[in-house]
Coordinates of C-alpha atoms in Angstrom, one line a residue:
M7 CA 0.0 -0.3 0.3
G8 CA 0.8 4.0 -0.7
K9 CA 1.6 6.1 1.8
K10 CA -1.6 8.1 3.4
K11 CA -1.7 11.1 2.0
S12 CA -1.4 13.9 4.4
R13 CA -4.1 16.5 5.4
E14 CA -3.5 19.9 4.2
L15 CA -4.3 21.4 7.0
T16 CA -7.5 24.5 7.5
Q17 CA -6.5 28.4 7.6
E18 CA -7.2 28.0 11.3
E19 CA -4.4 25.2 12.0
W20 CA -2.4 26.5 10.3
L21 CA -2.1 29.9 12.0
E22 CA -2.1 28.1 15.5
Q23 CA 1.2 26.5 14.2
A24 CA 2.3 30.0 12.9
L25 CA 1.5 32.7 15.1
V26 CA 3.2 32.8 18.3
P27 CA 0.9 33.6 21.2
E28 CA 0.8 36.3 22.7
S29 CA 1.9 35.1 26.5
E30 CA 5.2 33.9 24.6
W31 CA 5.8 37.0 22.8
P32 CA 10.0 38.7 23.1
Y33 CA 7.9 41.9 23.6
K34 CA 4.5 43.8 22.6
V35 CA 4.4 45.4 18.9
P36 CA 1.2 47.1 17.3
G37 CA -2.4 45.2 17.2
N38 CA -1.9 44.7 14.0
W39 CA 2.0 43.0 14.2
V40 CA 2.1 39.0 14.3
W41 CA 4.8 36.9 15.8
V42 CA 5.7 34.0 13.4
R43 CA 7.9 31.5 13.8
G44 CA 10.3 31.4 11.3
E45 CA 9.6 28.4 9.1
H46 CA 6.3 29.5 8.3
I47 CA 7.4 32.7 6.9
F48 CA 10.8 31.7 5.3
K49 CA 10.8 29.1 1.8
P50 CA 12.5 25.8 2.4
M51 CA 16.0 26.5 0.7
T52 CA 17.4 24.7 -2.0
S53 CA 20.5 22.9 -3.5
K54 CA 22.4 23.5 -6.7
K55 CA 25.4 21.4 -8.4
P56 CA 27.9 23.8 -10.1
E57 CA 27.6 23.4 -13.7
G58 CA 29.9 24.1 -16.8
E59 CA 33.5 24.6 -16.2
Y60 CA 33.7 27.4 -13.6
F61 CA 30.9 29.2 -10.8
S62 CA 30.5 32.0 -9.0
Y63 CA 31.1 30.7 -5.0
I64 CA 30.4 32.8 -2.4
D65 CA 31.5 31.4 1.2
I66 CA 31.7 33.1 4.9
E67 CA 35.3 35.1 3.3
S68 CA 33.4 36.9 0.8
I69 CA 30.7 38.7 3.4
D70 CA 31.5 42.4 4.2
N71 CA 30.7 42.0 8.2
L72 CA 31.1 45.7 9.0
N73 CA 28.5 46.7 6.2
Q74 CA 26.5 44.0 5.5
Q75 CA 27.4 43.2 1.8
V76 CA 28.8 40.4 -0.8
N77 CA 32.1 42.4 -1.0
K78 CA 34.0 39.7 -3.4
V79 CA 32.7 36.3 -5.1
K80 CA 35.2 33.6 -6.1
K81 CA 35.1 31.4 -9.3
L82 CA 36.2 28.7 -8.8
K83 CA 36.1 25.6 -11.2
V84 CA 33.6 23.2 -11.5
S85 CA 36.1 19.9 -10.5
D86 CA 37.6 22.2 -7.4
A87 CA 34.3 22.9 -6.1
P88 CA 34.1 22.5 -2.5
S89 CA 31.5 19.8 -1.2
R90 CA 29.6 23.1 0.8
A91 CA 28.9 24.2 -2.1
S92 CA 25.7 24.4 -2.5
R93 CA 23.1 26.9 -1.7
E94 CA 21.3 28.2 -5.0
L95 CA 20.6 31.5 -4.7
Y96 CA 18.4 34.2 -5.8
E97 CA 17.5 38.3 -6.0
G98 CA 16.3 39.3 -2.6
D99 CA 17.8 36.3 -0.5
T100 CA 19.4 37.1 2.4
L101 CA 22.5 35.4 3.7
F102 CA 22.8 34.2 7.0
S103 CA 26.1 32.5 8.7
L104 CA 25.2 30.0 10.9
V105 CA 29.2 29.9 12.0
R106 CA 29.4 32.6 14.6
P107 CA 26.5 34.8 14.3
Y108 CA 28.2 38.0 16.2
L109 CA 30.6 37.6 13.6
M110 CA 27.2 39.2 11.3
N111 CA 28.6 37.6 8.1
I112 CA 24.8 38.6 7.0
A113 CA 24.0 39.5 3.3
F114 CA 21.3 40.6 0.7
I115 CA 21.3 39.4 -2.6
T116 CA 21.6 41.8 -5.3
E117 CA 20.4 40.7 -8.8
E118 CA 24.5 40.7 -9.6
F119 CA 25.0 37.8 -7.1
A120 CA 21.7 35.9 -8.1
Q121 CA 23.6 32.7 -10.2
S122 CA 26.6 32.0 -7.5
I123 CA 26.0 29.2 -5.3
A124 CA 26.5 29.9 -1.2
S125 CA 28.2 27.8 1.0
T126 CA 26.3 25.3 3.4
G127 CA 27.6 27.8 6.3
F128 CA 25.3 30.2 5.5
Y129 CA 21.1 29.7 6.2
V130 CA 18.8 31.1 2.9
C131 CA 17.0 33.3 4.1
R132 CA 13.6 33.3 1.5
P133 CA 10.8 35.4 2.1
T134 CA 7.3 34.1 1.5
S135 CA 4.9 37.0 -0.3
I136 CA 3.9 38.5 3.7
L137 CA 7.3 39.7 3.7
N138 CA 9.3 42.4 2.1
N139 CA 13.0 41.2 1.1
R140 CA 14.3 44.6 2.4
Y141 CA 12.7 43.8 6.0
L142 CA 13.2 41.2 6.2
F143 CA 17.2 41.9 5.5
R144 CA 17.0 44.4 8.0
L145 CA 15.2 42.2 10.4
M146 CA 18.3 39.5 10.2
T147 CA 20.9 42.6 10.8
S148 CA 19.0 43.9 14.2
N149 CA 20.6 43.2 18.0
Y150 CA 17.4 41.2 18.4
V151 CA 17.4 38.5 15.5
V152 CA 21.7 38.4 15.8
N153 CA 21.7 38.4 19.6
G154 CA 19.2 35.6 19.7
L155 CA 20.2 32.9 17.4
N156 CA 24.0 34.0 18.7
S157 CA 22.1 32.4 22.2
Y158 CA 21.6 28.8 19.9
M159 CA 25.6 28.9 19.4
K160 CA 27.3 25.4 20.3
G161 CA 30.6 24.1 19.5
D162 CA 34.6 25.1 20.6
N163 CA 36.6 25.0 17.3
S164 CA 33.7 26.8 14.9
P165 CA 30.8 27.6 16.8
S166 CA 27.8 27.6 15.2
I167 CA 23.8 27.4 15.2
R168 CA 21.9 25.4 13.0
S169 CA 18.7 26.1 10.3
S170 CA 16.1 24.8 12.6
D171 CA 17.3 27.8 15.5
I172 CA 16.6 29.7 12.1
Q173 CA 13.6 28.1 11.5
G174 CA 12.3 28.1 15.2
F175 CA 12.5 32.0 16.1
Y176 CA 10.3 34.3 16.3
Y177 CA 9.9 37.3 14.3
P178 CA 7.9 40.5 14.4
I179 CA 6.1 40.6 11.1
P180 CA 3.7 43.5 10.4
P181 CA 1.7 44.4 6.9
V182 CA 3.3 44.0 3.3
A183 CA 2.2 47.8 3.3
E184 CA 4.0 49.1 7.0
Q185 CA 7.3 46.7 5.7
Q186 CA 7.6 48.7 2.2
R187 CA 7.1 52.3 4.9
I188 CA 9.7 50.4 7.4
V189 CA 12.2 49.9 4.9
D190 CA 11.7 53.2 2.9
R191 CA 12.6 55.3 6.5
I192 CA 14.9 53.1 7.3
E193 CA 16.5 53.2 4.1
S194 CA 16.9 56.8 4.1
L195 CA 17.7 57.4 7.3
F196 CA 21.0 54.9 6.9
E197 CA 21.8 56.9 3.3
K198 CA 22.2 59.6 5.9
L199 CA 24.3 58.1 8.0
D200 CA 26.1 56.8 5.8
Q201 CA 27.1 60.2 4.5
A202 CA 28.1 61.1 7.6
K203 CA 30.6 58.1 8.4
G204 CA 31.6 58.7 4.9
I205 CA 33.1 61.7 5.3
I206 CA 34.6 60.7 8.9
Q207 CA 36.0 57.6 7.3
E208 CA 38.4 59.9 5.3
A209 CA 39.1 61.9 7.6
L210 CA 40.1 59.3 9.6
D211 CA 41.8 58.0 6.5
S212 CA 43.8 61.3 5.9
F213 CA 44.6 61.2 9.6
E214 CA 46.1 57.5 9.4
N215 CA 48.3 58.5 5.9
R216 CA 50.0 61.7 7.2
R217 CA 50.8 59.3 10.8
A218 CA 52.0 56.2 8.5
A219 CA 54.0 58.1 6.6
I220 CA 56.0 60.1 9.6
L221 CA 56.1 56.4 11.3
Y222 CA 57.6 55.3 8.6
K223 CA 60.3 57.6 8.4
A224 CA 60.8 57.6 12.3
F225 CA 61.3 53.3 12.2
S226 CA 63.2 53.3 9.0
G227 CA 65.5 56.6 10.4
E228 CA 64.8 58.8 8.9
L229 CA 63.2 60.9 11.6
T230 CA 66.4 61.2 13.2
K231 CA 69.1 60.9 10.5
K232 CA 70.4 64.6 11.6
W233 CA 70.8 63.5 15.5
R234 CA 72.7 60.7 14.8
E235 CA 75.1 63.0 12.5
E236 CA 75.2 65.1 15.0
N237 CA 76.0 62.0 17.9
G238 CA 78.5 60.1 16.1
V239 CA 76.1 57.2 15.4
G240 CA 75.2 55.4 12.4
M241 CA 72.8 53.0 11.2
E242 CA 75.1 49.5 12.1
S243 CA 73.6 50.6 15.5
W244 CA 70.5 49.4 14.9
E245 CA 69.6 45.7 15.5
T246 CA 66.6 43.3 15.0
L247 CA 64.8 42.2 18.0
K248 CA 61.6 39.6 17.8
L249 CA 59.2 40.9 20.7
R250 CA 59.8 37.8 23.1
Q251 CA 63.2 39.1 23.3
C252 CA 62.4 43.2 24.3
G253 CA 61.0 42.0 27.9
N254 CA 58.4 39.6 29.2
W255 CA 55.3 38.7 28.6
C256 CA 52.0 37.3 30.4
G257 CA 48.1 37.3 29.4
G258 CA 45.4 37.8 31.6
G259 CA 42.4 35.9 32.8
T260 CA 38.9 36.0 34.5
P261 CA 38.1 35.6 37.7
S262 CA 35.4 33.7 39.1
K263 CA 32.0 36.4 38.3
S264 CA 30.7 33.9 41.5
R265 CA 33.0 35.2 43.9
K266 CA 31.3 38.2 44.8
D267 CA 34.6 39.2 47.3
Y268 CA 36.6 38.8 44.0
W269 CA 34.5 41.9 42.1
E270 CA 32.9 43.9 44.7
N271 CA 34.6 47.1 46.7
G272 CA 37.7 46.0 44.3
N273 CA 40.1 48.7 43.5
I274 CA 42.1 47.3 40.9
P275 CA 41.5 47.9 37.5
W276 CA 40.5 44.5 35.2
V277 CA 41.7 46.0 31.4
S278 CA 39.6 44.6 29.1
P279 CA 39.4 45.5 24.9
K280 CA 36.4 48.1 26.1
D281 CA 38.7 50.0 27.8
M282 CA 41.6 50.6 25.2
K283 CA 40.6 53.7 24.2
S284 CA 43.9 56.0 24.5
M285 CA 47.5 55.7 24.8
Y286 CA 47.5 55.4 28.2
I287 CA 45.5 53.0 30.6
D288 CA 45.2 54.1 34.2
N289 CA 41.9 52.6 35.0
A290 CA 39.1 50.1 33.5
I291 CA 35.5 49.4 33.8
D292 CA 36.0 46.6 35.6
K293 CA 37.6 46.4 39.0
I294 CA 38.6 43.4 40.9
T295 CA 40.2 42.8 44.6
Q296 CA 43.5 41.6 46.0
T297 CA 42.0 38.4 46.6
A298 CA 41.4 37.9 43.4
I299 CA 44.7 38.0 42.2
N300 CA 45.7 36.6 44.5
E301 CA 43.2 32.8 44.0
S302 CA 42.9 33.0 39.5
S303 CA 44.5 33.0 37.1
T304 CA 45.5 37.0 36.2
R305 CA 48.5 38.4 38.1
L306 CA 49.6 42.2 38.7
V307 CA 51.0 44.1 35.5
P308 CA 53.3 46.9 36.2
E309 CA 53.3 51.0 35.6
G310 CA 55.1 50.9 32.0
A311 CA 54.0 47.9 30.6
I312 CA 52.5 47.9 27.0
L313 CA 48.9 46.6 26.9
I314 CA 47.8 44.7 23.2
V315 CA 44.6 43.6 22.5
V316 CA 45.1 40.1 21.1
R317 CA 41.2 38.6 20.9
S318 CA 38.3 40.8 19.6
G319 CA 36.2 42.2 16.9
I320 CA 37.7 45.1 16.7
L321 CA 40.9 43.6 15.2
R322 CA 39.2 43.1 12.2
R323 CA 39.7 47.1 12.2
I324 CA 42.6 48.2 14.4
L325 CA 44.7 46.9 16.8
P326 CA 43.9 48.7 20.1
I327 CA 47.7 49.4 21.9
A328 CA 47.9 51.1 25.7
I329 CA 50.9 51.7 27.9
T330 CA 50.0 51.6 31.6
R331 CA 50.1 54.4 34.0
T332 CA 49.5 52.2 37.4
Q333 CA 49.1 48.7 37.9
V334 CA 46.3 46.9 36.5
T335 CA 45.3 43.2 35.7
L336 CA 43.8 41.9 32.2
N337 CA 41.5 39.7 30.8
Q338 CA 41.9 36.3 28.9
D339 CA 41.7 38.9 25.9
M340 CA 44.4 40.7 26.2
K341 CA 48.7 39.9 26.1
A342 CA 51.3 42.8 28.5
L343 CA 54.8 43.0 27.1
I344 CA 56.3 44.4 29.7
P345 CA 59.8 45.6 28.2
K346 CA 63.2 45.2 29.1
G347 CA 65.7 47.6 28.5
I348 CA 63.5 49.4 26.0
N349 CA 61.5 52.6 26.3
A350 CA 58.2 52.1 26.4
K351 CA 57.3 55.3 24.5
Y352 CA 58.9 53.8 21.7
L353 CA 57.4 50.3 21.6
Y354 CA 54.0 51.5 21.9
W355 CA 54.8 54.0 18.6
L356 CA 56.3 51.1 17.0
F357 CA 53.6 48.8 17.6
V358 CA 51.1 51.4 16.2
S359 CA 53.3 51.8 13.2
K360 CA 53.1 48.0 12.4
E361 CA 49.6 47.3 13.6
A362 CA 48.3 46.5 10.3
S363 CA 51.3 44.4 10.0
I364 CA 50.8 42.1 13.1
R365 CA 47.3 42.1 12.7
T366 CA 47.9 40.3 8.7
K367 CA 50.6 38.2 10.0
C368 CA 49.8 37.0 13.4
A369 CA 46.6 36.0 12.3
K370 CA 45.1 32.6 13.9
S371 CA 45.2 30.6 11.2
G372 CA 42.0 29.7 10.1
T373 CA 40.2 32.0 11.5
T374 CA 38.7 35.7 10.4
V375 CA 41.1 38.3 11.7
E376 CA 39.6 38.3 15.7
S377 CA 42.7 36.4 17.5
I378 CA 45.9 37.0 17.6
S379 CA 48.2 33.7 17.8
S380 CA 50.4 35.0 20.9
K381 CA 53.5 32.2 19.1
L382 CA 53.6 34.5 15.8
L383 CA 53.5 37.4 17.5
Y384 CA 56.7 36.6 19.9
E385 CA 58.6 35.6 17.0
Y386 CA 57.4 38.8 15.1
E387 CA 60.8 40.7 14.1
I388 CA 61.5 44.8 14.9
T389 CA 64.1 46.5 14.8
I390 CA 65.9 49.4 17.9
P391 CA 67.6 51.7 18.2
P392 CA 70.4 52.5 20.8
I393 CA 68.0 53.3 23.8
H394 CA 68.6 57.5 23.5
E395 CA 67.5 57.7 20.0
Q396 CA 64.8 55.2 21.2
V397 CA 63.6 58.0 23.7
Q398 CA 64.5 60.9 21.1
I399 CA 62.4 59.0 18.4
A400 CA 59.4 58.9 20.7
Q401 CA 59.5 62.4 22.3
I402 CA 59.5 63.6 17.8
L403 CA 56.7 61.6 17.2
D404 CA 55.0 62.9 21.2
D405 CA 55.4 66.1 19.9
I406 CA 53.8 66.1 16.1
F407 CA 51.1 63.5 17.3
D408 CA 50.2 66.0 20.6
N409 CA 48.3 68.6 18.8
E410 CA 46.4 66.2 16.6
I411 CA 43.0 64.3 16.7
N412 CA 43.5 61.0 18.0
A413 CA 42.6 58.5 15.7
Q414 CA 40.7 56.9 18.5
T415 CA 38.1 59.7 17.9
L416 CA 37.5 59.4 14.7
M417 CA 36.8 56.0 15.4
D418 CA 34.1 56.4 18.3
A419 CA 33.0 58.6 15.9
I420 CA 32.4 55.9 13.1
E421 CA 31.2 53.1 16.6
D422 CA 28.2 56.1 17.6
V423 CA 27.4 55.7 14.0
D424 CA 26.7 52.0 13.5
V425 CA 25.1 52.5 17.2
M426 CA 22.3 54.5 15.7
K427 CA 21.5 52.6 13.0
K428 CA 21.1 49.9 15.9
S429 CA 18.8 52.2 17.9
I430 CA 16.7 52.7 14.7
L431 CA 16.5 49.0 14.0
A432 CA 15.2 48.4 16.7
R433 CA 13.1 50.7 17.5
T434 CA 11.6 49.9 14.5
F435 CA 10.5 46.7 15.4
R436 CA 9.4 47.2 18.1
G437 CA 6.7 49.2 15.8
E438 CA 8.3 52.9 16.9
L439 CA 9.2 54.4 13.9
G440 CA 5.2 56.2 13.6
T441 CA 4.8 54.5 10.0
N442 CA 1.9 51.9 11.1
D443 CA -1.5 52.4 10.4
P444 CA -3.8 49.9 12.8
I445 CA -6.5 50.4 10.4
E446 CA -4.2 47.3 7.8
V447 CA -4.7 44.0 8.1
N448 CA -2.1 42.0 8.0
E449 CA -2.0 39.6 5.2
I450 CA -0.8 36.2 7.1
F451 CA -4.4 36.3 8.2
E452 CA -5.0 35.6 4.4
M453 CA -2.7 33.5 3.7

């Protein structure tokens, strides 16, 4: 006997399965909005095998995760196709990375990339008729969705979520007309914010280019050429050292959060990447007690040490460096170099000049540039002049950059734009943009 054909659901039965009961809503939305499980608003993903001699392939590395767009498509021979190359794409799809959702490798598929094949490392969000594809894209980039799905992440080497996590997640859906108004409003606001961000980025690029030119002169010996002539010193006095030879290195640790006596009334700065926003560090958002130091893996770092962020999303853009002005402790995302026979300010400016090179050459294998390999960092080579010339170089650089706008100030301004975007999205998906018409009926009730 053949299989018994399953009965088609009535509209009421379908709605009962699709709609999230009000008692389970993540937050309140306008009366004509609904909360729906993803499996009922996304079309099933489809597979496609590469054909012909070459094909266009989109993997995680293809995504610009700062701007949530496809940056570069790989042209591969079909004979070299990875086993993961099987996700079929259509214009209007949204790609959402199943690996480390917090990195926001998310992108909208435009006509240009519609014939590409994507990695199975993505979930392809393909909207049904009740979803505006641009609304869906903006929704998938919101903190609500990214942070919510991130909570399902499992695994150590390549922490990921499952397709079923996206399908079972709850999404706020307004009427289609409201979705279009939302898209129009968001994209108008974002266009203005992107223009402002572009102006700030140009100023930052100009500053960085000028600074890079000055730092190159400093660490190639050109900046102190006259000083050497006056002091009878030649470039042969400079030597090449590996960073492990420049002093003592130490890492950080996190005292147990469950031990109140480690944190309450603490007065010792516990530095993490979020504190690394200036040349000098003498304070931190979090502080710990002496008991925490005595009983955990963290240790005191003295004044005059060089602090470096070795694990953080910020490493995709910059390598934060600072000098301690007091004793501090570190979390596990930080490293400290306690200089031995080398001027701390010289080392600071040297790290600043080499930050892009360090991020590239010392990145952990198999990851995006969000983690620095300690082994590679310690073996990184630098040039060091005699101590008197180190002091001279550091003083010249201090004098030059003292009165200039700090690059961090510009980066903070760019970050402020990104925060504003996230704030707009948060208001948007709560129905707080002021565009909703309560009379409109949600199309989901007509499916």
